[in-house]
Coordinates of C-alpha atoms and ligand atoms in Angstrom, one line a residue:
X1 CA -14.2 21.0 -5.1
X2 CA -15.9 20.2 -8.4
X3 CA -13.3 19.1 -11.4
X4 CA -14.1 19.1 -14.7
X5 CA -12.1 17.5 -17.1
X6 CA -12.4 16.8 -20.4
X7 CA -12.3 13.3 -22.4
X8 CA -9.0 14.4 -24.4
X9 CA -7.3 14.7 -21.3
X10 CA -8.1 11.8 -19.7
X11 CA -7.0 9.9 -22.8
X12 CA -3.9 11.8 -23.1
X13 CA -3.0 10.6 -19.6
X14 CA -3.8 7.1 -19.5
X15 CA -1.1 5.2 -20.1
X16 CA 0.6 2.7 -18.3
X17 CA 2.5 4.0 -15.2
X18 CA 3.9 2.6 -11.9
X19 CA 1.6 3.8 -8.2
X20 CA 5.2 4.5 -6.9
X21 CA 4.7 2.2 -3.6
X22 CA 8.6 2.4 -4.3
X23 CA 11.5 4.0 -6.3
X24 CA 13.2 2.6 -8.0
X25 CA 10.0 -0.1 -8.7
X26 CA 10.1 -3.7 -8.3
X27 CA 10.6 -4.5 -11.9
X28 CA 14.0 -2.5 -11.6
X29 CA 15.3 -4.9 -8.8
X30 CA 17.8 -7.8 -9.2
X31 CA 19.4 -10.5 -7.6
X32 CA 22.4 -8.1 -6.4
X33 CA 20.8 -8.4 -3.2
X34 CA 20.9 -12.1 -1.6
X35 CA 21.6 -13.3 1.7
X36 CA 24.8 -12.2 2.5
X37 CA 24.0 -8.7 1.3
X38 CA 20.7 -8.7 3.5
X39 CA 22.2 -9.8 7.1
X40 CA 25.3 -6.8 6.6
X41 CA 22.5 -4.6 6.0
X42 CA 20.6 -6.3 9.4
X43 CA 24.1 -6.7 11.2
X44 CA 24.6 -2.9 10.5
X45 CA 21.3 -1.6 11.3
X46 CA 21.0 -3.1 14.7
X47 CA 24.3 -0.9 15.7
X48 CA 22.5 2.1 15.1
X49 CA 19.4 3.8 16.7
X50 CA 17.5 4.3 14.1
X51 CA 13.7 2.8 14.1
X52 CA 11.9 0.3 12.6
X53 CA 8.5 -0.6 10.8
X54 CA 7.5 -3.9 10.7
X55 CA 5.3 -5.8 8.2
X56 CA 3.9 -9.5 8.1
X57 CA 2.6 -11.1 4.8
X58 CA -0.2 -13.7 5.5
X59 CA -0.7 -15.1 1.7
X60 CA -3.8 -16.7 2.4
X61 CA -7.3 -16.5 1.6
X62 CA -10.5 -19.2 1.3
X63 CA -11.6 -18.1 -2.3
X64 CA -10.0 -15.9 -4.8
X65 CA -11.6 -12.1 -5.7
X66 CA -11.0 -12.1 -9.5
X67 CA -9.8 -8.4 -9.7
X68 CA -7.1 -9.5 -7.0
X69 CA -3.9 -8.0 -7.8
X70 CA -2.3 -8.9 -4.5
X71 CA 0.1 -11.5 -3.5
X72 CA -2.0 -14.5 -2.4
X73 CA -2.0 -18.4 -1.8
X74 CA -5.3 -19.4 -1.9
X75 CA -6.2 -22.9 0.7
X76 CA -9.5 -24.0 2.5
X77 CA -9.7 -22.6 5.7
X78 CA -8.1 -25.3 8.0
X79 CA -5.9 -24.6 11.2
X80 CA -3.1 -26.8 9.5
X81 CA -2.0 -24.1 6.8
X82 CA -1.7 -21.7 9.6
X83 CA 0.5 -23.7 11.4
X84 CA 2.6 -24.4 8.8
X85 CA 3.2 -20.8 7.7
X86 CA 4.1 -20.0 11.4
X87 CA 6.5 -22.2 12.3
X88 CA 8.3 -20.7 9.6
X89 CA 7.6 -17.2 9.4
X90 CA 8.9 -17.1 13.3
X91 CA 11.5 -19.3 12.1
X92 CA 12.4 -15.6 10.0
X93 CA 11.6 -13.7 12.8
X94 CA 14.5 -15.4 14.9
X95 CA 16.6 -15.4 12.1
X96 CA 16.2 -11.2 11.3
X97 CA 16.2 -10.8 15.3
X98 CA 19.3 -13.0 15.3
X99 CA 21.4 -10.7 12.7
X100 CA 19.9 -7.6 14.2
X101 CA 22.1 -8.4 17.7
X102 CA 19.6 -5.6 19.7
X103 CA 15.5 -5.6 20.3
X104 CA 14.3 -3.0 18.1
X105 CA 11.7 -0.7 19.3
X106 CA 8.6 -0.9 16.1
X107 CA 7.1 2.6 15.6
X108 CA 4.6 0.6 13.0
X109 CA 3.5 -2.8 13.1
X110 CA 1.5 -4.4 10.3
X111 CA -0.2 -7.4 9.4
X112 CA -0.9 -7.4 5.6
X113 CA -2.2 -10.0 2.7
X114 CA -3.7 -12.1 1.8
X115 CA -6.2 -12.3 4.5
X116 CA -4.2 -12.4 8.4
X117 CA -8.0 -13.3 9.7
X118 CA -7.4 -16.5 7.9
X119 CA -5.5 -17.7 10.7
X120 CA -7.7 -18.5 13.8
X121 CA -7.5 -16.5 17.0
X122 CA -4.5 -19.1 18.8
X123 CA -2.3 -18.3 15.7
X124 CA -2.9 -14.7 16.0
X125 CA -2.1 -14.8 19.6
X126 CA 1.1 -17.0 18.9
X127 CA 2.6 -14.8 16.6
X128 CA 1.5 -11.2 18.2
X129 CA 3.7 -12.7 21.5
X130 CA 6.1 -14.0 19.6
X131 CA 6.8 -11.1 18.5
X132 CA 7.0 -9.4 21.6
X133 CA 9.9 -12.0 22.5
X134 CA 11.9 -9.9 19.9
X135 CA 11.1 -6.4 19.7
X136 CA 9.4 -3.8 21.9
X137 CA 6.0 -2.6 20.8
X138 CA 5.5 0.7 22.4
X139 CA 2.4 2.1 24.0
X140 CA 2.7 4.6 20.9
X141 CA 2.8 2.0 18.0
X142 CA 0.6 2.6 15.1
X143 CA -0.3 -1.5 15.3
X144 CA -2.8 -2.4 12.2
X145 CA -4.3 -5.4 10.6
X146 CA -6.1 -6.0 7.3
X147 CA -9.4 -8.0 7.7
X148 CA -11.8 -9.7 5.1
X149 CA -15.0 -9.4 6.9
X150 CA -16.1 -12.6 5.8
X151 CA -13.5 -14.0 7.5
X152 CA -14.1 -12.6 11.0
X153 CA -16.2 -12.1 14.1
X154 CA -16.5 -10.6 17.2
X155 CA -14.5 -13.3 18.9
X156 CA -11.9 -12.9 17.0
X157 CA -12.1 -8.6 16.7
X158 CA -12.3 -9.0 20.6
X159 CA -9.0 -10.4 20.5
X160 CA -7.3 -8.4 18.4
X161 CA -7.8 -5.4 20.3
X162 CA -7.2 -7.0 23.5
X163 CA -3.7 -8.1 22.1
X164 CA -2.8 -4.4 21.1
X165 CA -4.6 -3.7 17.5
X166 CA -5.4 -0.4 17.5
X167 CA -5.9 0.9 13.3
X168 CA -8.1 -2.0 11.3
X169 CA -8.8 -2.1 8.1
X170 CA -11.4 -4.1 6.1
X171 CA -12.0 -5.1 2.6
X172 CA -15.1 -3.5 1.3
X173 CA -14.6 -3.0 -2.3
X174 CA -18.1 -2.4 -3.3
X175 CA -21.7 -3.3 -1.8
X176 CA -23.6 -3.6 -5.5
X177 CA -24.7 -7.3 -5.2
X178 CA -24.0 -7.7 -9.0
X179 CA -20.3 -6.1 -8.8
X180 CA -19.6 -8.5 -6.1
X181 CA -21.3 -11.5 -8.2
X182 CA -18.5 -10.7 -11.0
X183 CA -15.3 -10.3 -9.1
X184 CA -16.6 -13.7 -7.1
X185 CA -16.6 -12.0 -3.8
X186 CA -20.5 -12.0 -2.1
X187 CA -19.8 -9.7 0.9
X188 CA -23.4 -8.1 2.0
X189 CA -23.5 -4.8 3.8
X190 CA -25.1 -5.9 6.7
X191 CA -21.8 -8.2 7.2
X192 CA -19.3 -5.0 7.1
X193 CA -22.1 -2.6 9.2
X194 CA -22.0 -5.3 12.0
X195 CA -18.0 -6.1 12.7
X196 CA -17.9 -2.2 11.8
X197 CA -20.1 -1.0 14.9
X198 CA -18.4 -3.6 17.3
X199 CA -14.9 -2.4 16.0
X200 CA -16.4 1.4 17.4
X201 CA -17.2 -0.4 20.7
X202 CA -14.0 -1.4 21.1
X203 CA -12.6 2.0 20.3
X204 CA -10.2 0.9 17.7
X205 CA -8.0 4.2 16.8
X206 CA -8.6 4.2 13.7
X207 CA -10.9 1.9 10.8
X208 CA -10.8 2.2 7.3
X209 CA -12.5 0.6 4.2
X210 CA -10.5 -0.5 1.0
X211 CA -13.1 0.5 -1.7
X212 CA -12.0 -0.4 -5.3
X213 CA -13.5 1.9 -8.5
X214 CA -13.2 0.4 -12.2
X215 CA -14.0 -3.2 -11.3
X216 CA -16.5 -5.1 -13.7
X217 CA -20.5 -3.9 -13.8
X218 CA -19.6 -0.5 -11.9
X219 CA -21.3 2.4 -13.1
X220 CA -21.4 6.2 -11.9
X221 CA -24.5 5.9 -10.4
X222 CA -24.3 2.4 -8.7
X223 CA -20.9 3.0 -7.4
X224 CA -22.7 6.3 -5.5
X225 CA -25.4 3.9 -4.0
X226 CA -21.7 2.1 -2.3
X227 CA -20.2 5.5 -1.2
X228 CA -23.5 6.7 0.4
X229 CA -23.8 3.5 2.2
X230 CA -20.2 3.6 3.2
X231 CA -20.6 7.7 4.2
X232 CA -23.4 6.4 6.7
X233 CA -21.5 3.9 8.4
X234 CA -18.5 6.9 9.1
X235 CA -15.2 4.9 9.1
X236 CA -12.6 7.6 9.8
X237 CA -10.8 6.5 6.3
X238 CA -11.1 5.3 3.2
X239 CA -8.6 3.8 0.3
X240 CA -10.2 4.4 -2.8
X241 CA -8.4 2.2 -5.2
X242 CA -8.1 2.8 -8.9
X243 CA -8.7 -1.5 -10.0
X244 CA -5.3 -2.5 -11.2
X245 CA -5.8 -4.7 -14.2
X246 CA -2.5 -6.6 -15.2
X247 CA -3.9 -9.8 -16.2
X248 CA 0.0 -10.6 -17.4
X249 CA 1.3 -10.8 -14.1
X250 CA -2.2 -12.1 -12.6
X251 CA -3.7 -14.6 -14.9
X252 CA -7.1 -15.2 -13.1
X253 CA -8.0 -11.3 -13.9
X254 CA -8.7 -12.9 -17.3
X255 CA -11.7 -14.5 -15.5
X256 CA -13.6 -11.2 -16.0
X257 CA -15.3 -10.3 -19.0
X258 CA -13.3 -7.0 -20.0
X259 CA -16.3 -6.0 -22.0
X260 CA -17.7 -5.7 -18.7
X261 CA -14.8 -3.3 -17.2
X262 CA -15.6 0.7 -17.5
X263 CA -13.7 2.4 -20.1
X264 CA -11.1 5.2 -18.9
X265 CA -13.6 8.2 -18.9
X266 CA -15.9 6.1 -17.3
X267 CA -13.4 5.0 -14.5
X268 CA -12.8 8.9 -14.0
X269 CA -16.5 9.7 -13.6
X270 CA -17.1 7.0 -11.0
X271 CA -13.8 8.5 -9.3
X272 CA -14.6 12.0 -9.7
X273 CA -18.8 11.0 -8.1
X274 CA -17.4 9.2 -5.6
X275 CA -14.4 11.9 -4.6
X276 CA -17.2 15.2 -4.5
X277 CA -19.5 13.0 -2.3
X278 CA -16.9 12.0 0.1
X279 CA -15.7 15.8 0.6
X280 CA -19.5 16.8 0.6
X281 CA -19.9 14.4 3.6
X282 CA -17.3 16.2 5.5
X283 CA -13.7 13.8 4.3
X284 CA -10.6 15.3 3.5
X285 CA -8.9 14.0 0.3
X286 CA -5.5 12.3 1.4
X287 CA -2.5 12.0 -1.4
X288 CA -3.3 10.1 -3.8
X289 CA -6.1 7.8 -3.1
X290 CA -7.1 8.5 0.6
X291 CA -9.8 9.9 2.3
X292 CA -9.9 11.0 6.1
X293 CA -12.6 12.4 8.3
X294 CA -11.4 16.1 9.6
X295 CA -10.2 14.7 13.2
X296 CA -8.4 11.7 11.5
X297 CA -4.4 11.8 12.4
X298 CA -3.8 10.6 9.0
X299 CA -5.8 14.0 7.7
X300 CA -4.3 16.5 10.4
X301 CA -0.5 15.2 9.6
X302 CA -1.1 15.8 5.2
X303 CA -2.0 19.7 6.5
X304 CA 1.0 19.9 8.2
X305 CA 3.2 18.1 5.7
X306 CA 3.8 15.2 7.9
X307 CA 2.4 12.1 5.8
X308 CA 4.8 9.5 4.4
X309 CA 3.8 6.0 2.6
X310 CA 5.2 2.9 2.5
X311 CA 4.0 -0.6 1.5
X312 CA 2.2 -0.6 4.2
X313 CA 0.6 2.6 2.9
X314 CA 0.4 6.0 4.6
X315 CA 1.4 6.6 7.9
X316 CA 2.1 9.6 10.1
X317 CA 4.9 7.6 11.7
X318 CA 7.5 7.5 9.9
X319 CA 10.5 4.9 10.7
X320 CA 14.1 4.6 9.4
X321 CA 13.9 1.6 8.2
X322 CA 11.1 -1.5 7.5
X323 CA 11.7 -5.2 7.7
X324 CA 9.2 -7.5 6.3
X325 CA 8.4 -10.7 7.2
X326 CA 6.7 -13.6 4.9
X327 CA 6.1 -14.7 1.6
X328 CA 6.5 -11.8 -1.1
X329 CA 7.3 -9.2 1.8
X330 CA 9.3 -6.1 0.9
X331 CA 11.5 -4.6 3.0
X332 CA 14.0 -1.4 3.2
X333 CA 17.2 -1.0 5.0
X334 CA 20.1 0.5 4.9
X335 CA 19.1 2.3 1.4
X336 CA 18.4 -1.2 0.1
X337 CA 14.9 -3.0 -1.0
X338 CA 15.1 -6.6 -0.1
X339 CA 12.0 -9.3 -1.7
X340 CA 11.2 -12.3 -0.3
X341 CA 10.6 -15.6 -2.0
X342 CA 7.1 -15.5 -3.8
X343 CA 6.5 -19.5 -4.2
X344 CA 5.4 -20.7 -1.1
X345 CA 7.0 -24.6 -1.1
X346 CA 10.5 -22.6 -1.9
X347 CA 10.0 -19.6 1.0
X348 CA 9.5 -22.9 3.3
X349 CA 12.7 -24.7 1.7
X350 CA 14.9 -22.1 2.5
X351 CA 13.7 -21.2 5.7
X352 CA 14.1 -25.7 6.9
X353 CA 17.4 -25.0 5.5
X354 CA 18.0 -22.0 8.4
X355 CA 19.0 -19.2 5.7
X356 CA 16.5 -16.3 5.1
X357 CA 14.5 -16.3 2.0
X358 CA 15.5 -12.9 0.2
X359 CA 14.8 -13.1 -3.2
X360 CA 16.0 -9.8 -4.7
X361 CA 16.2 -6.6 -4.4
X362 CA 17.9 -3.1 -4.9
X363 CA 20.8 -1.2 -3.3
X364 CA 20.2 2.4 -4.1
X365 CA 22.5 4.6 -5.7
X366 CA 22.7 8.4 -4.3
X367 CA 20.1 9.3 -7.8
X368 CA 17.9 6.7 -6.5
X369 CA 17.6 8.8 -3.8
X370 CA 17.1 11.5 -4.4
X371 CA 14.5 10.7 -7.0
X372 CA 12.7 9.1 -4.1
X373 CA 12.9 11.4 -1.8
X374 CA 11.2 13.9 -4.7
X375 CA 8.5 11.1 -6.1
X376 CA 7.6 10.8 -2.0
X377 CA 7.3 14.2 -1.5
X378 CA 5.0 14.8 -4.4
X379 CA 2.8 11.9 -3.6
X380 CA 2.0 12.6 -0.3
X381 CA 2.2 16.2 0.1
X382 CA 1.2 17.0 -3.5
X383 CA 4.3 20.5 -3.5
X384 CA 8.1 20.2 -3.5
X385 CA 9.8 23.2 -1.6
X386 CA 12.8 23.4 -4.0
X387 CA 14.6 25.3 -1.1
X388 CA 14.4 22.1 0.7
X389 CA 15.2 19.8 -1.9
X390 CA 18.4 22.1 -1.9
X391 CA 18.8 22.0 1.7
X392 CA 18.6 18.5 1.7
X393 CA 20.9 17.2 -0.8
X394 CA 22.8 20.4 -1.1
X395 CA 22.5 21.1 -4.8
X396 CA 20.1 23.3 -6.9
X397 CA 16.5 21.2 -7.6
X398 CA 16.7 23.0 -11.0
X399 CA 20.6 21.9 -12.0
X400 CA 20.1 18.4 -10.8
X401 CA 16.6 18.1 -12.7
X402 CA 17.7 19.9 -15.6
X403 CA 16.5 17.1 -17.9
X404 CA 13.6 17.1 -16.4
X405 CA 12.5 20.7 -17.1
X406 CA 10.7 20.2 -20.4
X407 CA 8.9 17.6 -18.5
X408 CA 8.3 20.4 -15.8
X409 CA 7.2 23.0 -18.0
X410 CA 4.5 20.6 -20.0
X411 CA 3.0 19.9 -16.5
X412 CA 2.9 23.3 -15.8
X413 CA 1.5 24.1 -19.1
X414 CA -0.9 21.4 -19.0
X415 CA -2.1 22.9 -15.9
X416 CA -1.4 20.0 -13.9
X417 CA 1.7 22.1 -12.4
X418 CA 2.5 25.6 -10.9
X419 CA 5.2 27.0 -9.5
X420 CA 4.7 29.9 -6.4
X421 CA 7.6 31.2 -5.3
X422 CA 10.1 28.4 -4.5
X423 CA 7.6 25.7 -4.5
X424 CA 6.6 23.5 -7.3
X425 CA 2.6 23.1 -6.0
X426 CA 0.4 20.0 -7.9
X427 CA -2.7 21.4 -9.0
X428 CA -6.8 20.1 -8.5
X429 CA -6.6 18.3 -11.5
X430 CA -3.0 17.6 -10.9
X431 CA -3.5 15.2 -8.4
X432 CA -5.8 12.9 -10.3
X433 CA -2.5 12.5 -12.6
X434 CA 0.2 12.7 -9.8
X435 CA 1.5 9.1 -11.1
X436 CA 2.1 10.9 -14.9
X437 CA 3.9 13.5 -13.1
X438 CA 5.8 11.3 -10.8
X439 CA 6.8 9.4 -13.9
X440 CA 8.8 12.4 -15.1
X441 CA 11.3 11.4 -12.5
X442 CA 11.3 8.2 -12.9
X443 CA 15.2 7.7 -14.4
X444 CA 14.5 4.0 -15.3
X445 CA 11.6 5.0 -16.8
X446 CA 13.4 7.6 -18.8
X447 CA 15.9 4.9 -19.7
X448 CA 14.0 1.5 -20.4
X449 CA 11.7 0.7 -23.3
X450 CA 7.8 0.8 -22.4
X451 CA 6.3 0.2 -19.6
X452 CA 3.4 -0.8 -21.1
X453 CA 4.0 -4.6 -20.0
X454 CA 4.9 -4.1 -16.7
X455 CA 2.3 -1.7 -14.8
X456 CA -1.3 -0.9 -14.9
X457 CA -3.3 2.1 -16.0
X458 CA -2.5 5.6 -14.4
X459 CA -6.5 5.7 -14.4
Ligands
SAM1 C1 -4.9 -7.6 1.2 S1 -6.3 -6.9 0.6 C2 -7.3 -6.5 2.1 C3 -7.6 -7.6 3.1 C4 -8.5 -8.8 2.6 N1 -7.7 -9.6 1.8 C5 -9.7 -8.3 1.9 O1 -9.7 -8.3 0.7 O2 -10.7 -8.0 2.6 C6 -5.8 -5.3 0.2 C7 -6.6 -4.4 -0.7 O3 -6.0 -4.3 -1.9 C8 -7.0 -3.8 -2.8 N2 -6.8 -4.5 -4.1 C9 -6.7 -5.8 -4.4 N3 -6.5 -6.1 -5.7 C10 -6.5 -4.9 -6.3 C11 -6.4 -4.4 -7.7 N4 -6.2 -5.3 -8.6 N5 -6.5 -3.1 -7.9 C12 -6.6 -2.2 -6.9 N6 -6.8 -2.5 -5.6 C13 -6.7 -3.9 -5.3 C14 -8.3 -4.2 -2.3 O4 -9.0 -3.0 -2.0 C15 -8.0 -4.9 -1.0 O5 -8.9 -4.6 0.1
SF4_2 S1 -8.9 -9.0 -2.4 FE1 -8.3 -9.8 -0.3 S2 -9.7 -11.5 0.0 FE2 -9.8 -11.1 -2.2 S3 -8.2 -12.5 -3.0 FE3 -7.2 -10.5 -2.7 S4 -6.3 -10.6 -0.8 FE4 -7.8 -12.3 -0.9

């Protein structure tokens, strides 16, 4: 479906705004939760039966993308920096396994970075079984890995599917050879169309391509030359990424010439190109940034109402409760966020020291909750049953969000909002602005002075 939209609205709505990977976000979180608070919450998990998502943080990558915004260490690629980060990152593992008293059973098992094809394919093997020592993969985990392509081959995709991988996801960003000169990552398509294919052969589940739209040098019509490249090759999804620019909390974004970053309307047209051609070649548009061919489980779960996200992204599996493991991981248990260490020499300190390396993190409060639960529901299924919300947490959506009504009503007026029957349903046009109507939630928001520091763009 076409959208139009016009240049005042898009103005109107770009502001700065959180992409709600959590509630309450990161910059909310505090040192309330150390330690001690951390192995209760592990200690009191492992009595129950709930399940469990598991992520792993490998920081590192050979050269640094400029438009980076992820959390990344960046070394040459030698075996040694691999090792290193093992012995301590299972050195966690026995730790979390240790205060958990019971193998857990891990509905979703993800490898995340950084690069994880940085390590070589021994160190993948040693920490894939060493994970298996404590906890049970099932024959029905969703079991993924993010891959650079440049840092792979068939050798090492061989063994990742022979150890269990079954979703895989690469870095594409974008195949215009002058984008990729800017953001200092040369990455040709020829490179992605091979390890693609040979992923196919091996009959990975599922592959999808990280795409990126607002980087430096991107226009409308180049950007098109990418998707119709990328709608050849077929993967069955796609993360379209709106380029985060928050050169305050990553300094080497000042690297790129902002002159040479679109403006806001711009961004939307290379969005709104790139969307039409994807649903023109037969995708479904997913939540808030994803696309999925028809037969996708990713697509067939958001029509039935059965998507959830995570750090890890969207999943059709949802667990109780995620652990993660490494440098800068995030986790939630027990109704609590818990953040790991982000300098590297300290996350290794700790660790020789035998304690686990929780940083921060956030014990939520019954609002929290419940402001979740409705920011979640919005995101990935894009209506809000109100008789559920009331089922749910047995009070009226209306009475509980009564200060949030004007907020409702401009949405709804704006057209970005409509209410049918019970159900608050986002709109087309809605959906390219879920985050600004997410934000009307958003009690800290609400409560703290701008946010303009602290996230990027909503577009
Ligand atoms: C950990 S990387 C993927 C694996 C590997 N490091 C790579 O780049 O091929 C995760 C994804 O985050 C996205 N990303 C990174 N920085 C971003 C930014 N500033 N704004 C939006 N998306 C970003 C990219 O699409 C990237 O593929
Ligand atoms: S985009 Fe991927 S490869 Fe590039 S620096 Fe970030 S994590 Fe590393």
């Amino acid at each position: 479906m076409s959208i139009l939209i016009d240049k005042d609205t898009i103005l109107k709505y770009d502001k700065a705004g959180p992409r709600y990977t959590s509630y309450p976000t990161a910059p909310t979180w505090s040192d309330e939760v150390n330690e001690s608070v951390y192995i209760e919450k592990l200690k009191s998990f492992g009595q129950t039966d709930k399940t469990l998502s598991l992520y792993i943080h490998i920081p590192f990558c050979q050269t640094l993308c400029t438009y980076c915004g992820c959390n990344v260490v960046i070394r040459p690629q030698k075996e040694k920096y691999g090792d290193v980060y093992l012995d301590h990152l299972i050195r966690e593992m026995e730790l979390i396994a240790k205060h958990i008293g019971t193998k857990k059973t891990v509905h979703q098992y993800h490898w995340g970075g950084g690069t994880p094809t940085f390590l070589t394919e021994s160190q993948i093997e040693r920490l894939f079984t060493k994970t298996q020592e404590y906890f049970t993969l099932s024959p029905t985990s969703e079991i993924a890995i993010e891959v650079d392509p440049r840092t792979t081959d068939k050798a090492k995709i061989r063994s990742l599917r022979r150890l269990g991988f079954n979703r895989i996801s690469f870095g594409v960003q974008d195949f215009d050879a002058n984008v990729q000169e800017k953001v200092n990552r040369i990455q040709p398509l020829d490179l992605v169309a091979d390890v693609h294919a040979y992923c196919r052969e091996l009959k990975f589940n599922s592959i999808n391509f990280d795409l990126i739209y607002g980087l430096p040098g991107q226009t409308a019509k180049g950007f098109s030359e990418t998707i119709k490249q990328v709608i050849d090759l077929r993967p069955d999804r796609i993360a379209l990424y709106s380029y985060a620019h928050v050169p305050w909390l990553k300094k080497h974004q000042n690297k790129m010439n902002t002159a040479d970053l679109p403006s806001a309307d711009q961004k939307l047209d290379i969005f709104l190109l790139a969307r039409e051609q994807f649903l023109q070649a037969g995708y479904q548009a997913i939540a808030m940034d994803h696309f999925a061919l028809n037969d996708d489980e990713l697509a067939k779960a958001f029509n039935h109402g059965e998507l959830y996200r995570n750090f890890m992204g969207y999943t059709v599996q949802p667990a109780d409760e995620y652990i993660g493991l490494g440098l800068t991981s995030i986790g939630f248990l027990e109704n609590t966020f818990v953040h790991n260490i982000k300098v590297l020499p300290e996350y290794y300190k700790v660790l020789d020291e035998g304690k686990l390396p929780v940083e921060r993190g956030k014990i939520l409060t019954h609002d929290d909750t419940v402001r979740r639960w409705t920011i979640n529901v919005l995101m990935c299924q894009f209506q809000l049953d109100k008789v559920n919300f009331q089922t749910i947490f047995g009070t009226s959506f209306d009475i509980y969000f009564e200060n949030e009504q004007k907020h409702l009503k401009h949405c709804q007026e704006e057209g970005l909002l409509e209410e049918v029957g019970s159900t608050l349903k986002v709109t087309e046009i809605g959906k390219i602005f879920i985050r600004n109507i997410c934000m009307g939630f958003d009690a800290y928001l609400q409560k703290k002075a701008t946010p303009q520091q602290r996230f990027s763009r909503t577009i």
